[in-house]
Coordinates of C-alpha atoms (C1' of nucleotides) in Angstrom, one line a residue:
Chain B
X129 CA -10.7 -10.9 25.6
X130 CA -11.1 -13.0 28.8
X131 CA -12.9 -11.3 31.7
X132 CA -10.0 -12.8 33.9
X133 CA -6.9 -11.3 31.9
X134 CA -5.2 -8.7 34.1
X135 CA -2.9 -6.9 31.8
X136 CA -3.8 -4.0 29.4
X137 CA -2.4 -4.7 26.3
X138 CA -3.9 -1.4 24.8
X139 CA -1.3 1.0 25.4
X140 CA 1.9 -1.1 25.8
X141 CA 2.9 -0.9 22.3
X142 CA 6.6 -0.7 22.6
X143 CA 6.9 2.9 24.5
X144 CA 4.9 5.9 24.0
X145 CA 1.4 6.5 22.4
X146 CA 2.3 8.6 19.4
X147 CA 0.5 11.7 17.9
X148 CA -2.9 11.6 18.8
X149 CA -5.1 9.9 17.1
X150 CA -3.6 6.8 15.1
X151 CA -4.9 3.4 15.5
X152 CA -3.0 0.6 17.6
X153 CA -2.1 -1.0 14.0
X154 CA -0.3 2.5 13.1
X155 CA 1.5 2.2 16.6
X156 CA 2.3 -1.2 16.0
X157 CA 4.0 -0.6 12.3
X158 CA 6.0 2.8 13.6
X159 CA 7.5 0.1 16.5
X160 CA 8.2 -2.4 13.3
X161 CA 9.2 0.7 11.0
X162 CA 11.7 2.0 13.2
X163 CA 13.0 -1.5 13.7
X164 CA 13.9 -2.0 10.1
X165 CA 15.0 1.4 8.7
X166 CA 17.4 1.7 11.8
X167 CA 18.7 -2.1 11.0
X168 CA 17.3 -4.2 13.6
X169 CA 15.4 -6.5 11.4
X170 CA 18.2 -6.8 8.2
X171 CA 16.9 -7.8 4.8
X172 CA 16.2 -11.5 4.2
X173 CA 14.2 -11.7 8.0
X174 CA 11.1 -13.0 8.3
X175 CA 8.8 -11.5 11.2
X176 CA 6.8 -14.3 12.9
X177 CA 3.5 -13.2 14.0
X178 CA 3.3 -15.2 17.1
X179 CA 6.5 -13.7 18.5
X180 CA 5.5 -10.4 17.6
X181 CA 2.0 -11.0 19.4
X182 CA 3.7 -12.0 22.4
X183 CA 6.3 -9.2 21.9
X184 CA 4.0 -6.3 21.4
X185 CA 1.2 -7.5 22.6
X186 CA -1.5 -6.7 20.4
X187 CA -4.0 -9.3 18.5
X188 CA -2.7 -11.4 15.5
X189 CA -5.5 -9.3 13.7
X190 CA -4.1 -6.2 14.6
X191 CA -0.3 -7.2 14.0
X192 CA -1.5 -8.3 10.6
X193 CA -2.9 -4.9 10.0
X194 CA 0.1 -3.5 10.7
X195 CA 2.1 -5.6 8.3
X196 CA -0.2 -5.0 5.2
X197 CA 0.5 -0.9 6.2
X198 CA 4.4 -1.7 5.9
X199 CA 3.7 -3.8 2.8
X200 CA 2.4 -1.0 1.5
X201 CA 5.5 1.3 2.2
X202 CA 7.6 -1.5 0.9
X203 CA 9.0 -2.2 3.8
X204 CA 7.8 -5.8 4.0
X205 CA 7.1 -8.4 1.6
X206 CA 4.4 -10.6 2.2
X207 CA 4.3 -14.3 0.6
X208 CA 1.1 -16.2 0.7
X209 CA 1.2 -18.8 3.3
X210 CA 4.8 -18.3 4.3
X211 CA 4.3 -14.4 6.1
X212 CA 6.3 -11.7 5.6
X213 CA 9.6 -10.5 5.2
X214 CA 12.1 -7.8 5.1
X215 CA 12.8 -7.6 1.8
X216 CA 16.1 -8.2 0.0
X217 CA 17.0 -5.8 -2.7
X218 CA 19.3 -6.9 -5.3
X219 CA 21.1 -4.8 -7.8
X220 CA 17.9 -4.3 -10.4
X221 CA 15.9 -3.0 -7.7
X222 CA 18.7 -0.2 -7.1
X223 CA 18.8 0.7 -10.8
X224 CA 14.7 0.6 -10.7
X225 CA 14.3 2.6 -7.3
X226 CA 17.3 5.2 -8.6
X227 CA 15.9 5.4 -11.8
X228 CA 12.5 6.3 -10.0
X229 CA 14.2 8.6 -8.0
X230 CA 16.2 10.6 -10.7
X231 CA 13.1 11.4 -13.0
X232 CA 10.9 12.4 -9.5
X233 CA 13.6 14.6 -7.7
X234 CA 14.7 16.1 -11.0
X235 CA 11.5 17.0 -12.6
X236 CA 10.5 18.4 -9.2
X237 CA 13.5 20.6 -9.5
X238 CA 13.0 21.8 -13.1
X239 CA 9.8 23.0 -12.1
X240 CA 10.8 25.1 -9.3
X241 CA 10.0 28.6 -9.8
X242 CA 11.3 31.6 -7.5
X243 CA 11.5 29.5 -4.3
X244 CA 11.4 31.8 -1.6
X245 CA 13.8 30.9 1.2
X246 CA 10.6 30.3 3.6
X247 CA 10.4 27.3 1.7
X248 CA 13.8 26.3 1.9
X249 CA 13.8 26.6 5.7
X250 CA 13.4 22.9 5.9
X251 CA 16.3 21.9 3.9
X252 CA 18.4 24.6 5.1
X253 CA 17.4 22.6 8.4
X254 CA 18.0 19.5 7.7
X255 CA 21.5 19.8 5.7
X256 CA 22.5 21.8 9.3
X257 CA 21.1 18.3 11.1
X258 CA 23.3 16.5 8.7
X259 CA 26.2 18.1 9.4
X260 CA 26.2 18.4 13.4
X261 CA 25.3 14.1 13.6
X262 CA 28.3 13.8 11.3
X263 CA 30.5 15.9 14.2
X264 CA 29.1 13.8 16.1
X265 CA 30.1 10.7 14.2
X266 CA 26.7 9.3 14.3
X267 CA 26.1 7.9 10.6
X268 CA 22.5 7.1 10.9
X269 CA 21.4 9.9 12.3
X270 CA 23.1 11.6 8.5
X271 CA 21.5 9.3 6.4
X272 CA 18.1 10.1 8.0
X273 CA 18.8 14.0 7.9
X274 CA 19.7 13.0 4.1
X275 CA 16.7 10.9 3.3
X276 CA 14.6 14.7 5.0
X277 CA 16.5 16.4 3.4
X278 CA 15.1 14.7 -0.3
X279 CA 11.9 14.7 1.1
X280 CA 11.8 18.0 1.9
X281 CA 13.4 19.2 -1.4
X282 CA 10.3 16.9 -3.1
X283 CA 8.1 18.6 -1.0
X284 CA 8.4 22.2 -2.5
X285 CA 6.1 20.6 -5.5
X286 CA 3.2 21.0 -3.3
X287 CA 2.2 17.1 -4.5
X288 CA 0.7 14.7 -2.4
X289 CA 1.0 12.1 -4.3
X290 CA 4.3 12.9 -5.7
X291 CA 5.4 13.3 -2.1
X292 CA 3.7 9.9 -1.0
X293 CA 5.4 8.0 -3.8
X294 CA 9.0 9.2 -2.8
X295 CA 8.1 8.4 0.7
X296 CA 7.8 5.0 -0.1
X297 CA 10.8 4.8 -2.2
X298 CA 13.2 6.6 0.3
X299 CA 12.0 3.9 2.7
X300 CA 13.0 1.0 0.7
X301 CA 16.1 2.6 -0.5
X302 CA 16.6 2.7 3.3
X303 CA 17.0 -0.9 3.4
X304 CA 19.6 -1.1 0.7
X305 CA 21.7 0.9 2.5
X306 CA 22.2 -2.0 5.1
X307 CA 24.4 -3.5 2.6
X308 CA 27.2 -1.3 2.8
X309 CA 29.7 -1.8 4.8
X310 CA 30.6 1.9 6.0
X311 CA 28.1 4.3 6.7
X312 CA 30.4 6.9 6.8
X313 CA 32.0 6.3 3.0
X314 CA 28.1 6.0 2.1
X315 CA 26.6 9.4 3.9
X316 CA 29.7 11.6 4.3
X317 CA 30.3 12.8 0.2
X318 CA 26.7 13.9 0.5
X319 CA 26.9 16.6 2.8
X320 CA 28.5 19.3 0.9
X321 CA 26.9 18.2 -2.3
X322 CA 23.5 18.6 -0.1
X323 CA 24.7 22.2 1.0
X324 CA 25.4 23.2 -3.3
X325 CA 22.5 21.8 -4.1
X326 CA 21.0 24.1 -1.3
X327 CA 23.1 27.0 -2.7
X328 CA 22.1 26.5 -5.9
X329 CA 18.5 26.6 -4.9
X330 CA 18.3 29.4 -2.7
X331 CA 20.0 31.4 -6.0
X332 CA 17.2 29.9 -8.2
X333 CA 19.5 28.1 -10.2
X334 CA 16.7 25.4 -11.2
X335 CA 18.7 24.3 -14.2
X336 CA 21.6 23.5 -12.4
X337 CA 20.6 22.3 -9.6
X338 CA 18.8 19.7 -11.8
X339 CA 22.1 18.9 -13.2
X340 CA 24.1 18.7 -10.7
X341 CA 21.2 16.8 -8.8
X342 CA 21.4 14.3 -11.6
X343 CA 25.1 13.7 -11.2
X344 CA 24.6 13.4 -7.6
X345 CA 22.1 10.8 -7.6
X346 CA 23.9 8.8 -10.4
X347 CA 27.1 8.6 -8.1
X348 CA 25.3 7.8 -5.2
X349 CA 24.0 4.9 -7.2
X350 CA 27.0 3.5 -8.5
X351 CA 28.7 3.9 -4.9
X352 CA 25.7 1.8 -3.7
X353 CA 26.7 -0.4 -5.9
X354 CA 29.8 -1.1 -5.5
X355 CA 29.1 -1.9 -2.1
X356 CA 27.0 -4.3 -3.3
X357 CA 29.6 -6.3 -5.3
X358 CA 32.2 -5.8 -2.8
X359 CA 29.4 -7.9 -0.5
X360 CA 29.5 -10.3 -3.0
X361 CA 33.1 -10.8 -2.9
Chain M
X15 CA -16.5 -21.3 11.6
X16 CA -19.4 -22.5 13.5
X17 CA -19.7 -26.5 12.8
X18 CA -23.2 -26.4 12.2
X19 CA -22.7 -24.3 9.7
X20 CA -23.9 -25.7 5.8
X21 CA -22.8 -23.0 3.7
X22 CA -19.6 -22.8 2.4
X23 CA -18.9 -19.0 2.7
X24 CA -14.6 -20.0 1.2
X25 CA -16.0 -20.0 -2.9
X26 CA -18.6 -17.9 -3.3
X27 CA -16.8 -14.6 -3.4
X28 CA -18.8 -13.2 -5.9
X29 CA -18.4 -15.4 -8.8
X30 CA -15.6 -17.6 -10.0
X31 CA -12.2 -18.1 -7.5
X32 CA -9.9 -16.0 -10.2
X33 CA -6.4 -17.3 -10.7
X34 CA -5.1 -19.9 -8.8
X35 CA -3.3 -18.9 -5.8
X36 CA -4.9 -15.7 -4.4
X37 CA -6.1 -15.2 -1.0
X38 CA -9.7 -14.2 -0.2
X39 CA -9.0 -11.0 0.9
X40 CA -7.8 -10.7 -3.1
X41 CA -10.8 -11.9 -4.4
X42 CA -13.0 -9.7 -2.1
X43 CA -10.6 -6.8 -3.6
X44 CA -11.2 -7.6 -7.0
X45 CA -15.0 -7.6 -6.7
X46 CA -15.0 -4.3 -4.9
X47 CA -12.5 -2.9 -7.3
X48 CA -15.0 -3.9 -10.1
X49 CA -17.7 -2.2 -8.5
X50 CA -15.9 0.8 -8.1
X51 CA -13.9 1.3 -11.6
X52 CA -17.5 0.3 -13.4
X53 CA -19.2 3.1 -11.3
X54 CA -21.2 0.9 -9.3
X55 CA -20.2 2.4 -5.9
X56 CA -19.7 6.1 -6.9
X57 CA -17.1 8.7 -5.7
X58 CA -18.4 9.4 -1.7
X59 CA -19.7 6.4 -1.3
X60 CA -19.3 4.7 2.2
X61 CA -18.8 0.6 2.3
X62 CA -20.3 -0.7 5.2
X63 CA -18.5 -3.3 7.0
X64 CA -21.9 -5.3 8.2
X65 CA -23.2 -5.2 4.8
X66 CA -20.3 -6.3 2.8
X67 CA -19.8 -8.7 5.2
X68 CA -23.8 -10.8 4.7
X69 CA -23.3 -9.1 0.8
X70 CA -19.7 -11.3 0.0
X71 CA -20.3 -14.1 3.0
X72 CA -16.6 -13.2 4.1
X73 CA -15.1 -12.5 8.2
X74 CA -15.2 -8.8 8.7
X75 CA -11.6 -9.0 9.0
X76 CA -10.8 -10.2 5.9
X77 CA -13.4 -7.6 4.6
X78 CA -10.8 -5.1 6.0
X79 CA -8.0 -6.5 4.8
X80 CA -9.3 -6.2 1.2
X81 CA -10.2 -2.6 2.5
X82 CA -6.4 -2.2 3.3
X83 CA -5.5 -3.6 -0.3
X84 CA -8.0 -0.8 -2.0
X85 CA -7.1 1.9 -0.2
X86 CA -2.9 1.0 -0.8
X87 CA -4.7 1.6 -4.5
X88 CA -6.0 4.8 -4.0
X89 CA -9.4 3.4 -4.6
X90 CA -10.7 3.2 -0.9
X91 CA -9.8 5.6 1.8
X92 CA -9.9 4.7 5.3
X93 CA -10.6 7.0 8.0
X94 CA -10.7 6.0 11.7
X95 CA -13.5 5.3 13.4
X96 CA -15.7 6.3 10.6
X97 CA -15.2 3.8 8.0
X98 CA -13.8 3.3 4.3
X99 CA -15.2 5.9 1.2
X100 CA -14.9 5.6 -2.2
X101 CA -12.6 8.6 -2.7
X102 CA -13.9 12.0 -4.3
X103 CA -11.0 13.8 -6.3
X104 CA -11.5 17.6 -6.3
X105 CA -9.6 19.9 -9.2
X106 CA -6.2 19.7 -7.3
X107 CA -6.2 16.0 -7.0
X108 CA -6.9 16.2 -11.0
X109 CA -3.9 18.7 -11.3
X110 CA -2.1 16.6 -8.8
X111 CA -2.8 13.2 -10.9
X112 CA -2.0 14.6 -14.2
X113 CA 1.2 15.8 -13.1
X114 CA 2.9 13.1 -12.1
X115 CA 1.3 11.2 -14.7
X116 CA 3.2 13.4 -17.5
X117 CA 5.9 13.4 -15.6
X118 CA 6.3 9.8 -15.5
X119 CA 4.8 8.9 -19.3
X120 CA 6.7 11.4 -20.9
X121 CA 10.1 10.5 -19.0
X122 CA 9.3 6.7 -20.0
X123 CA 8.7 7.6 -23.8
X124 CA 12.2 9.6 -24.4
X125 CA 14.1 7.4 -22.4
X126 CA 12.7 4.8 -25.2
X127 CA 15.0 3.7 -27.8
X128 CA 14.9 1.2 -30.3
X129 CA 11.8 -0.4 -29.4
X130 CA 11.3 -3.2 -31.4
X131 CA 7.9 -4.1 -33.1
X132 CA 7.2 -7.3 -30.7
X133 CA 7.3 -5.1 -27.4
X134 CA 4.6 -2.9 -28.9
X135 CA 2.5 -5.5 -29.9
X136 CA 0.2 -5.0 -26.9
X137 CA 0.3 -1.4 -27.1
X138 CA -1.6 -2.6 -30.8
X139 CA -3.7 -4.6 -29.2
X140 CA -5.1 -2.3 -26.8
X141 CA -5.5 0.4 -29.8
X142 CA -7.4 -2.1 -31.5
X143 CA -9.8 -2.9 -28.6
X144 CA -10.4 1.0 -28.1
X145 CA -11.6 0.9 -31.9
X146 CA -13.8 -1.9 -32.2
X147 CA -15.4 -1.1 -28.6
X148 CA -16.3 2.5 -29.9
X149 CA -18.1 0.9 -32.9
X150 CA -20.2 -1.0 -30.7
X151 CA -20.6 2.1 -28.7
X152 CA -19.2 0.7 -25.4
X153 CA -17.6 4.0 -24.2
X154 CA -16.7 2.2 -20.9
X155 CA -14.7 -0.6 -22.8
X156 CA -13.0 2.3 -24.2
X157 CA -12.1 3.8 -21.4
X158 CA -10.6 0.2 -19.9
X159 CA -8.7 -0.2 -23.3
X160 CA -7.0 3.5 -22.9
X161 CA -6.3 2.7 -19.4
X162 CA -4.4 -0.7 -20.3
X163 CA -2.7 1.3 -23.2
X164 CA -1.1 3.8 -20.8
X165 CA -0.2 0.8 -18.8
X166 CA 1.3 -0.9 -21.6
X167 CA 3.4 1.9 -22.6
X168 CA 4.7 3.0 -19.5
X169 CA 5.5 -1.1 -19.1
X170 CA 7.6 -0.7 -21.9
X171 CA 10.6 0.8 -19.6
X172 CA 10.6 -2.6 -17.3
X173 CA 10.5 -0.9 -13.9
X174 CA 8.5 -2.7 -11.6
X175 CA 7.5 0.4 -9.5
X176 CA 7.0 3.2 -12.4
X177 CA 4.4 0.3 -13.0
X178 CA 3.4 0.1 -10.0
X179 CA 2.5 3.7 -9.4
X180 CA 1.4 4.3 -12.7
X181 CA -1.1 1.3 -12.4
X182 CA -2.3 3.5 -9.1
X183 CA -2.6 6.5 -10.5
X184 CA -4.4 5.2 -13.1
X185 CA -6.7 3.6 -11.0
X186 CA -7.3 6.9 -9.1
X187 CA -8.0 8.8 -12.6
X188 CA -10.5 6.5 -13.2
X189 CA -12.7 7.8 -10.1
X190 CA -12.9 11.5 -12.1
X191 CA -14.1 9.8 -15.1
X192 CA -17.3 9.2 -13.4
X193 CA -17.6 13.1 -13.3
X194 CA -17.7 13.4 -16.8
X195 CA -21.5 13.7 -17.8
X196 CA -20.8 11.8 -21.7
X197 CA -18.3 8.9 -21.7
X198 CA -18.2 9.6 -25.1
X199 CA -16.9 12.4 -25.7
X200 CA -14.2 12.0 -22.7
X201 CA -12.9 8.7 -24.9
X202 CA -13.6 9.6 -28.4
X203 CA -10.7 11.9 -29.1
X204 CA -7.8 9.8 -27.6
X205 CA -9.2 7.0 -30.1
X206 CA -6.8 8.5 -32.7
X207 CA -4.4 10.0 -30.7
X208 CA -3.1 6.5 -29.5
X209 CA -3.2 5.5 -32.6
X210 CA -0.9 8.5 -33.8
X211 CA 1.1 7.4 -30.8
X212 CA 1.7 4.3 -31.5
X213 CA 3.1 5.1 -34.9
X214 CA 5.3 7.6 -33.5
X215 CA 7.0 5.1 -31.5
X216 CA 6.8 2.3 -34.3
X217 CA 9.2 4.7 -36.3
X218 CA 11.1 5.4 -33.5
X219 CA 10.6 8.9 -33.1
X220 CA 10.7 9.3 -29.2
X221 CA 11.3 13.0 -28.9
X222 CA 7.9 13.7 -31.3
X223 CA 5.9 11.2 -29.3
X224 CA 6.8 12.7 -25.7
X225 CA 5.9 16.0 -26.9
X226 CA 2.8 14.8 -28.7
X227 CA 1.8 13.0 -26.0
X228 CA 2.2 15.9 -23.2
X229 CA 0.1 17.8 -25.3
X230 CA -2.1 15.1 -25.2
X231 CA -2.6 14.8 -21.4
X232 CA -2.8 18.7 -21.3
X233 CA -6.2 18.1 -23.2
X234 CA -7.3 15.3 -21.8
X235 CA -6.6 17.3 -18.3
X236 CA -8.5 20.5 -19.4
X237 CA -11.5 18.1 -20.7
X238 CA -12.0 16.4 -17.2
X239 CA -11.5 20.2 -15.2
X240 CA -13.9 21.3 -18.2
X241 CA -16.3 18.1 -16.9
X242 CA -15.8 19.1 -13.3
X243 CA -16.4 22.9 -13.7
X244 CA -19.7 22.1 -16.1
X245 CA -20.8 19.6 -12.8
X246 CA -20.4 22.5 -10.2
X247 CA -22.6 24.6 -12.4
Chain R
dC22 C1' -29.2 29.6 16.5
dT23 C1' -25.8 27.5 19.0
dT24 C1' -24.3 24.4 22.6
dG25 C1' -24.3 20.3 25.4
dC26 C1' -25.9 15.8 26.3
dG27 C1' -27.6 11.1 25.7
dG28 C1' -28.3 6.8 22.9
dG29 C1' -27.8 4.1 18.9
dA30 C1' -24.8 2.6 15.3
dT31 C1' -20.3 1.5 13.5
dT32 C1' -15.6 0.8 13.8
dG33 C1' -11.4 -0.9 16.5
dT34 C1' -9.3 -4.7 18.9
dT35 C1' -9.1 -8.9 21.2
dG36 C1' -8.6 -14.1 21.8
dA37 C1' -9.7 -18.5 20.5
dA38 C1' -10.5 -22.0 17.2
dC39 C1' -9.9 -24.8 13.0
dG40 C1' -8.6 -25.8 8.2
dA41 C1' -4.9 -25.4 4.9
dA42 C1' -0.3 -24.7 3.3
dT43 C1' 4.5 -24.9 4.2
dC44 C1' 8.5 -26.6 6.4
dT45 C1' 11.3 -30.2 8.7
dC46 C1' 13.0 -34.3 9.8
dT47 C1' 13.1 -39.1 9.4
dA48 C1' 13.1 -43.3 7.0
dC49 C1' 13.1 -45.7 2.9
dG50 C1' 14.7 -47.1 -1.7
dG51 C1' 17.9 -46.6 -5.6
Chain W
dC257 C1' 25.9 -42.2 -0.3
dC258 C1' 22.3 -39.4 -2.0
dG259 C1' 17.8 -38.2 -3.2
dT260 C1' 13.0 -38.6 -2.3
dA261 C1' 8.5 -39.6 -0.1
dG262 C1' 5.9 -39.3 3.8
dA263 C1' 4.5 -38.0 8.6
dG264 C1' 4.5 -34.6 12.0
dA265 C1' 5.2 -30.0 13.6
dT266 C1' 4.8 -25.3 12.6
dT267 C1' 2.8 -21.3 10.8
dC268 C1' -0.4 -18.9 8.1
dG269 C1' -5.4 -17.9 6.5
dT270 C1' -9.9 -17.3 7.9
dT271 C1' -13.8 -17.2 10.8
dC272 C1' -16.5 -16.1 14.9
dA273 C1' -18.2 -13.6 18.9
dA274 C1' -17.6 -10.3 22.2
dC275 C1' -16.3 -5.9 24.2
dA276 C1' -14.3 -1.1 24.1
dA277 C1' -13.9 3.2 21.8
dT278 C1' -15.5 6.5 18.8
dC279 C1' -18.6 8.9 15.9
dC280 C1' -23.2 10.5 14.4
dC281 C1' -27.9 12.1 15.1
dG282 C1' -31.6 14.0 17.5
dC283 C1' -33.2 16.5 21.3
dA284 C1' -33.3 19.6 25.1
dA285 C1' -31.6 23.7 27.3
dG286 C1' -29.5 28.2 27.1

DNA sequence: CTTGCGGGATTGTTGAACGAATCTCTACGG
DNA sequence: CCGTAGAGATTCGTTCAACAATCCCGCAAG
């Protein structure tokens, strides 16, 4: 950089200097991560580097690193010489992602074997999370305990990569949920079916919670759905 | 670039510029992702930024950002400050792989119905290049052909990102392979076995081919641990 | 043998520059 | 009036050179 520039763009990236040791890229996509899942950049945007530069202020190189890390998670679409996007779901990536979805989460909970409730500490955590934001009436903050609360549940398998994959695929699903209209009609069925699905668990119920998991995540999808048509309309 | 500069570091990526519209960085990744599926840069392996960068005549940074391209593969990983490495899968990552490989294969073969001949033409194909590349003993060309085969079959559901992951975990597998002291005899068995496959879903029997084929990656699994154990010793 | 401390090597990040592709807006012709 | 071709502006793709931060290795001291 020029001897003569007076600021310090290092550690400016939006607010604090996350955990430890992560680069200024991984900073830098966290900022643009939290941006998107939390609706501030909707589907259909494009991010323009030089705005970003000047916004953040980190390099072009370094933004750019950042946005191949979100491409990654699927969290931005990037289109040779045109830059990158948020992208736009339409109603075959729903089927697609839920399809994904229901042969992970299920097959995770087939598998299950005498969870202890150590294990289940998490969920047990995050459907409480749910259920307090919702007292609160603060929708997003139950659709992010929701989206823990699968993560969790995929966790138990012990699989990185399993774990990685519905990472990525929670993430996107994320953005699809900017479609619907009310957060509340979207989130609120969930939070008892979370608890039964909890219940059933924690009695080592596998079978059934597989089932009723199923049934779950096919309503949730056609609900999503709807939404989407209604939009349409 | 320099103006004084005569070469013309843009084309010479290698060899030829490969399909039409792909940026360097894309190219770069397809060389390195040559070298490393064919063995060339083994499991372990550190790529050197400097070296690649006088090696392919590219920028370091678009040297990284093919790095970032591998390592969303699971063919590079990337750890700060101390470079990228040609991953080395241990016996969980195996366990790990082959998991959500069945998982996935065997999901995409029962939900299968009435496939019609056409859509398993390439599934044909790839049989056939397994055979003829075992009679001229080129046990690597097998191994390619099963690869595309899985892809192929798994492609058969239309889902963009079972693809997508499958195409990655493939790619991963691929890495233990080069643990395996005889190419041979890792291929040779699954010469027949995709052939029995393909028959099996030629006559529409779904329900024998999942279970035929989780048998099958159970083997194929307790061959490469079999490889790895042998290795240790 | 372990610990602590350089010094060298490599990665991380920056800023500026230029070529190339896309987009936009105007002007022209049908 | 509409559609299209072209020029200009905008933005991306890639390169380069420099500096800062971090890691690795060898060596000395305890």
């Amino acid at each position: 950089m020029a001897t003569t520039d007076p600021s310090r763009p290092r550690t400016v990236v939006g607010e604090v200097s996350l955990a430890g040791c992560s680069s200024t890229a991984e900073r830098v996509a966290d900022v643009l991560r939290r941006r998107i899942t939390e609706g501030d950049l909707v589907p259909g945007a494009r991010l323009s580097e030089e705005r970003l530069v000047c916004e953040l202020h980190v390099s072009r190189n370094t933004l750019r690193e950042a946005f191949r890390l979100l491409a990654h998670e699927g969290l931005l679409v990037h289109r040779l010489h045109r830059g990158v996007f948020v992208p736009e779901l339409d109603e075959d990536d729903l089927v697609d992602l839920y399809r994904l979805r229901r042969t992970l989460e299920c097959d995770v909970v087939r598998s299950l074997e005498d969870v202890g409730a150590v294990r289940l500490g998490p969920l047990a955590d995050d459907v409480a999370d749910g259920e307090t934001s919702a007292a609160r009436g603060d929708w997003i903050a139950v659709g992010t305990a929701n989206m823990r609360f699968h993560q969790h549940l995929v966790g138990l398998l012990g699989s990185r990569r399993v774990d990685e994959v519905t990472g990525r695929l929670l993430a996107e699903l994320r953005l699809a949920f900017h479609y619907a209209a009310s957060p509340q009609r979207l989130h609120e069925p969930y939070l008892a079916r979370n608890r039964a699905l909890l219940e059933l668990l924690t009695a080592g119920e596998t079978e059934r919670a597989a089932k009723e998991l199923a049934e779950y995540l096919d309503d949730s999808q056609a609900e999503l759905l709807a939404a989407y048509r209604l939009r349409r309309a």
